[in-house]
C-alpha cells in the first residue's frame, strides 16, 4: 500500500530574480530571465502541483516597469498551468507603487505590501520588510500590530510567513547592516502563535535557522549566489548555485528541500514501472524491494 504520510500542502519558494528592463543582463553578465525560466520548467516537469509559488522579494533590480511586466508574463502562465496561487513579496530592490500596479493590479501606493492568503487551510502571510530608499529591513509598529491581530485566530494547518529580510545572522561582510532591524519586536509578535515556518530571501544563498523557536528557510537567488567560501572579508557573487526550495507541509512538520537549477546528466534512475510496483507494497516489502533494486557502488 502507498504511504499515507503525504503532505497537506506544497509551496515552491523562489527568490531574488532581479529582473532589469529590456532584458538587460544583471552586472552585464547574468541572464536573469533564462535561469528563472529554467527553474519554472523544472518545477512543471516534476508534475508537483504546488499550492503556491512564493517569490520572496527583489523581483526586479531597479523597480522598473518593464521588468515587472516581463517577470509577470513569465511566471503567471506557469502558475496558472500548475494551479498555484502566486505570491509576490516586496524586496529592498523593488518599488511599492510599481509592484502594486504591475503585479497586483492595484492602485499605486507607497504603503507596505502586506497580504494574507488562505491556501486550503494553510495561512500564508506576505510581509513587506522593505524600507524605501534603503537596503536594510524593518517592520513598523502598525505592521506588527496588524500581524498580531491576524495571528490571534489560529488556522487549520497553521501559518507560514514570507518576507524578504530573514531575521537570522549572516557572516558575510556588509550583510549584517542590511539585516532586518529590531528583530526582537517581531519575535514577540510571533512567539507562541501558530506560525510554523518563515520563508526568506535577500541573502543570495540557501540557509536555515531558528527564530523565536520557529524554523526559517532562506531560498537562494535565481540570478546569482554568494560564495561563502570566498575567503575572509570577501563579498563575492558567482554565476552558479542557483536554486529554489520545495516546502512540504505535513500535519506535524515542515520539510524544506533545495532544488538546484540546471540541466545535469542522469547518473542512475529507477524505471517508472519499478517505482510504481514498490509504492504498492507494504513498508516492509518496500524496504526489501528497494534493497534488491537499488544500484550498488563498487
Coordinates of C-alpha atoms in Angstrom, one line a residue:
X1 CA 0.0 0.0 0.0
X2 CA 1.2 3.6 -0.7
X3 CA 2.3 5.7 2.3
X4 CA -0.3 7.7 4.0
X5 CA 2.2 10.3 5.3
X6 CA 1.5 12.7 2.4
X7 CA 2.0 16.4 2.8
X8 CA -1.1 18.6 3.2
X9 CA 0.4 21.4 1.2
X10 CA 3.4 22.1 -1.1
X11 CA 4.9 25.5 -1.6
X12 CA 7.5 26.4 -4.3
X13 CA 9.8 29.1 -2.8
X14 CA 11.8 31.2 -5.2
X15 CA 13.7 34.4 -4.5
X16 CA 15.8 37.3 -5.8
X17 CA 15.2 37.2 -9.5
X18 CA 16.5 40.8 -10.0
X19 CA 15.0 41.5 -13.5
X20 CA 16.1 44.6 -15.4
X21 CA 14.2 46.4 -18.2
X22 CA 14.7 45.4 -21.8
X23 CA 16.1 42.0 -20.7
X24 CA 19.4 43.7 -19.8
X25 CA 21.9 41.4 -18.1
X26 CA 22.5 41.9 -14.5
X27 CA 26.1 43.3 -14.0
X28 CA 26.4 42.8 -17.7
X29 CA 26.7 39.0 -17.4
X30 CA 23.7 37.4 -15.7
X31 CA 20.7 36.4 -17.9
X32 CA 18.1 36.6 -15.1
X33 CA 15.2 35.5 -17.4
X34 CA 16.8 32.3 -18.6
X35 CA 17.6 31.0 -15.1
X36 CA 14.1 31.7 -13.8
X37 CA 12.6 30.1 -16.9
X38 CA 14.7 27.0 -16.3
X39 CA 13.5 26.9 -12.6
X40 CA 9.9 27.0 -13.7
X41 CA 10.5 24.4 -16.4
X42 CA 12.0 22.0 -13.8
X43 CA 9.1 22.7 -11.4
X44 CA 6.5 21.9 -14.1
X45 CA 8.4 18.9 -15.3
X46 CA 8.2 17.4 -11.8
X47 CA 4.4 17.4 -12.0
X48 CA 4.2 18.6 -8.5
X49 CA 1.1 20.7 -8.1
X50 CA 2.2 23.4 -5.6
X51 CA -0.5 25.2 -3.6
X52 CA 1.5 28.4 -4.2
X53 CA 4.6 29.9 -5.9
X54 CA 6.1 32.3 -3.4
X55 CA 8.7 34.8 -4.5
X56 CA 10.4 36.4 -1.5
X57 CA 11.4 39.8 -2.9
X58 CA 13.9 41.6 -5.2
X59 CA 11.7 40.6 -8.1
X60 CA 13.4 43.5 -10.0
X61 CA 16.8 45.1 -9.6
X62 CA 15.7 48.7 -10.1
X63 CA 11.9 48.6 -9.8
X64 CA 11.4 49.2 -13.5
X65 CA 8.0 48.9 -15.2
X66 CA 9.2 46.6 -18.0
X67 CA 11.0 44.3 -15.5
X68 CA 7.8 43.8 -13.6
X69 CA 5.8 43.2 -16.7
X70 CA 8.3 40.7 -18.0
X71 CA 8.5 38.6 -14.8
X72 CA 4.7 38.5 -14.7
X73 CA 4.5 37.4 -18.3
X74 CA 6.9 34.5 -17.5
X75 CA 5.6 33.4 -14.1
X76 CA 1.8 34.0 -14.2
X77 CA 1.1 31.4 -17.0
X78 CA 3.3 28.8 -15.3
X79 CA 1.4 29.4 -12.0
X80 CA -1.9 29.0 -13.8
X81 CA -0.9 25.8 -15.5
X82 CA 0.2 24.3 -12.1
X83 CA -3.0 25.6 -10.4
X84 CA -0.9 27.5 -7.9
X85 CA -1.6 30.8 -6.0
X86 CA 1.0 33.4 -7.0
X87 CA 2.5 35.3 -4.1
X88 CA 4.8 38.2 -4.7
X89 CA 6.7 39.6 -1.7
X90 CA 8.4 43.0 -1.7
X91 CA 12.2 43.3 -1.6
X92 CA 14.6 46.2 -0.9
X93 CA 15.2 46.5 -4.7
X94 CA 11.5 46.7 -5.5
X95 CA 9.2 49.7 -5.8
X96 CA 6.0 49.5 -3.9
X97 CA 4.0 51.7 -6.3
X98 CA 5.1 49.9 -9.5
X99 CA 4.8 46.5 -7.9
X100 CA 1.2 47.2 -6.9
X101 CA 0.2 48.4 -10.4
X102 CA 2.1 45.9 -12.5
X103 CA 1.9 42.7 -10.4
X104 CA -1.1 43.1 -8.1
X105 CA -3.5 45.2 -10.4
X106 CA -3.9 47.7 -7.6
X107 CA -3.8 51.5 -7.4
X108 CA -0.3 52.9 -6.9
X109 CA 0.6 53.4 -3.3
X110 CA 3.7 53.6 -1.1
X111 CA 2.0 51.7 1.8
X112 CA 3.6 48.4 2.8
X113 CA 2.6 45.5 0.7
X114 CA 1.3 43.1 3.4
X115 CA -1.2 40.4 2.4
X116 CA -2.8 37.2 3.7
X117 CA -3.6 34.1 1.7
X118 CA -5.7 31.1 2.6
X119 CA -4.2 28.0 0.9
X120 CA -6.8 25.4 1.8
X121 CA -6.5 26.0 5.5
X122 CA -2.8 26.9 5.5
X123 CA -2.4 30.7 6.1
X124 CA 0.4 32.4 4.2
X125 CA 1.3 35.9 5.3
X126 CA 3.4 38.0 3.0
X127 CA 5.2 40.8 5.0
X128 CA 6.8 43.8 3.4
X129 CA 10.1 44.4 5.3
X130 CA 11.4 46.9 2.7
X131 CA 12.4 50.5 3.7
X132 CA 12.0 52.8 0.6
X133 CA 15.4 54.2 -0.4
X134 CA 17.4 51.8 1.8
X135 CA 18.6 48.1 1.7
X136 CA 18.1 47.0 5.3
X137 CA 14.7 45.7 6.6
X138 CA 12.1 47.0 9.1
X139 CA 8.6 46.2 10.3
X140 CA 7.0 49.3 11.7
X141 CA 4.6 49.4 14.7
X142 CA 1.5 49.4 12.6
X143 CA 2.6 46.3 10.6
X144 CA 3.5 44.4 13.8
X145 CA 0.1 45.3 15.4
X146 CA -1.7 44.2 12.2
X147 CA 0.3 40.9 12.3
X148 CA -0.5 40.4 16.0
X149 CA -4.3 40.8 15.3
X150 CA -4.1 38.4 12.3
X151 CA -2.4 35.7 14.3
X152 CA -4.9 35.9 17.2
X153 CA -7.0 33.3 15.3
X154 CA -5.3 30.0 14.6
X155 CA -5.9 28.3 11.3
X156 CA -6.5 24.6 10.5
X157 CA -2.9 24.0 9.2
X158 CA -1.1 26.8 10.8
X159 CA 0.7 29.8 9.3
X160 CA 3.8 30.4 7.1
X161 CA 5.3 33.9 7.0
X162 CA 7.1 35.0 3.8
X163 CA 9.4 38.1 4.0
X164 CA 12.4 39.4 2.2
X165 CA 14.8 40.1 5.1
X166 CA 15.2 36.9 7.2
X167 CA 15.8 37.5 10.9
X168 CA 19.0 35.5 11.1
X169 CA 22.7 36.3 11.4
X170 CA 24.9 36.3 8.3
X171 CA 28.7 36.4 8.5
X172 CA 29.2 37.9 5.0
X173 CA 30.9 41.3 5.0
X174 CA 28.5 44.2 5.0
X175 CA 25.4 42.0 5.1
X176 CA 24.8 42.4 8.9
X177 CA 24.0 46.1 8.4
X178 CA 21.4 45.1 5.7
X179 CA 19.5 42.7 8.0
X180 CA 16.0 43.1 9.5
X181 CA 16.2 45.6 12.3
X182 CA 14.7 45.3 15.8
X183 CA 14.2 41.6 15.3
X184 CA 13.0 41.1 18.9
X185 CA 9.9 43.1 18.3
X186 CA 9.0 40.7 15.5
X187 CA 9.8 37.7 17.7
X188 CA 7.5 39.0 20.5
X189 CA 4.6 39.0 18.0
X190 CA 5.0 35.5 16.5
X191 CA 6.3 33.6 19.5
X192 CA 3.6 31.2 20.8
X193 CA 1.4 31.6 17.7
X194 CA 0.5 29.0 15.0
X195 CA 3.4 30.2 12.8
X196 CA 5.1 27.0 11.6
X197 CA 7.8 28.4 9.4
X198 CA 9.3 31.6 7.9
X199 CA 10.4 31.9 4.3
X200 CA 13.1 34.5 3.4
X201 CA 15.3 35.7 0.7
X202 CA 17.8 38.6 0.4
X203 CA 21.0 36.7 1.2
X204 CA 21.5 35.0 -2.2
X205 CA 22.4 31.7 -0.6
X206 CA 20.4 28.9 0.9
X207 CA 20.4 28.6 4.7
X208 CA 18.3 27.6 7.7
X209 CA 17.9 28.7 11.3
X210 CA 15.5 29.1 14.2
X211 CA 13.9 32.4 15.3
X212 CA 11.6 32.6 18.3
X213 CA 11.6 28.8 18.2
X214 CA 10.3 28.8 14.6
X215 CA 12.3 27.3 11.6
X216 CA 13.5 29.7 9.0
X217 CA 14.3 28.7 5.4
X218 CA 16.1 31.1 3.1
X219 CA 15.9 30.4 -0.6
X220 CA 19.0 31.2 -2.8
X221 CA 18.6 33.6 -5.6
X222 CA 17.8 32.5 -9.1
X223 CA 20.0 35.3 -10.6
X224 CA 23.4 34.7 -8.9
X225 CA 24.6 33.4 -5.5
X226 CA 27.1 34.4 -2.8
X227 CA 30.2 32.3 -2.4
X228 CA 30.5 31.6 1.3
X229 CA 33.9 30.0 0.7
X230 CA 35.5 33.1 -1.0
X231 CA 37.7 33.8 2.0
X232 CA 38.0 36.4 4.8
X233 CA 36.5 39.8 4.1
X234 CA 35.3 38.8 0.6
X235 CA 31.8 39.6 -0.7
X236 CA 31.7 37.6 -3.9
X237 CA 28.7 36.9 -6.1
X238 CA 29.1 34.0 -8.5
X239 CA 27.2 32.7 -11.5
X240 CA 26.4 29.3 -10.1
X241 CA 24.5 27.5 -7.3
X242 CA 21.1 29.0 -8.2
X243 CA 18.2 27.0 -6.8
X244 CA 14.7 27.1 -5.5
X245 CA 13.1 25.4 -2.5
X246 CA 10.2 23.0 -2.2
X247 CA 8.3 23.3 1.1
X248 CA 6.3 20.3 2.0
X249 CA 3.9 20.9 4.9
X250 CA 2.9 17.8 6.9
X251 CA 0.5 17.7 9.8
X252 CA 3.3 17.6 12.3
X253 CA 6.3 19.1 10.5
X254 CA 7.6 21.2 7.6
X255 CA 10.3 19.9 5.2
X256 CA 12.4 22.3 3.1
X257 CA 14.2 20.7 0.1
X258 CA 16.7 22.6 -2.1
X259 CA 16.4 22.0 -5.9
X260 CA 19.5 23.1 -8.0
X261 CA 18.6 24.9 -11.2
X262 CA 20.3 23.4 -14.2
X263 CA 20.5 20.6 -16.8
X264 CA 22.5 17.9 -15.2
X265 CA 23.4 14.4 -16.5
X266 CA 21.5 11.4 -15.0
X267 CA 23.8 9.1 -13.1
X268 CA 21.1 6.5 -12.2
X269 CA 17.4 6.2 -12.1
X270 CA 14.6 3.7 -11.4
X271 CA 12.2 2.8 -14.2
X272 CA 8.7 4.1 -13.7
X273 CA 7.2 0.6 -13.6
X274 CA 9.6 -0.4 -10.8
X275 CA 8.8 2.7 -8.7
X276 CA 5.1 2.1 -9.0
X277 CA 5.4 -1.6 -8.1
X278 CA 7.4 -0.7 -5.0
X279 CA 5.0 2.0 -4.0
X280 CA 2.2 -0.5 -4.0
X281 CA 3.9 -2.7 -1.4
X282 CA 3.8 -2.6 2.4
X283 CA 6.6 -0.7 4.2
X284 CA 8.5 -3.9 5.0
X285 CA 8.1 -5.2 1.4
X286 CA 9.2 -1.8 0.1
X287 CA 12.4 -1.9 2.1
X288 CA 13.2 -5.4 0.8
X289 CA 12.4 -4.4 -2.8
X290 CA 14.4 -1.2 -2.7
X291 CA 17.4 -3.1 -1.3
X292 CA 17.2 -5.5 -4.3
X293 CA 16.7 -2.9 -6.9
X294 CA 19.0 -0.1 -5.6
X295 CA 22.2 0.4 -7.5
X296 CA 25.3 -0.6 -5.6
X297 CA 28.7 1.1 -5.7
X298 CA 31.9 -0.8 -6.4

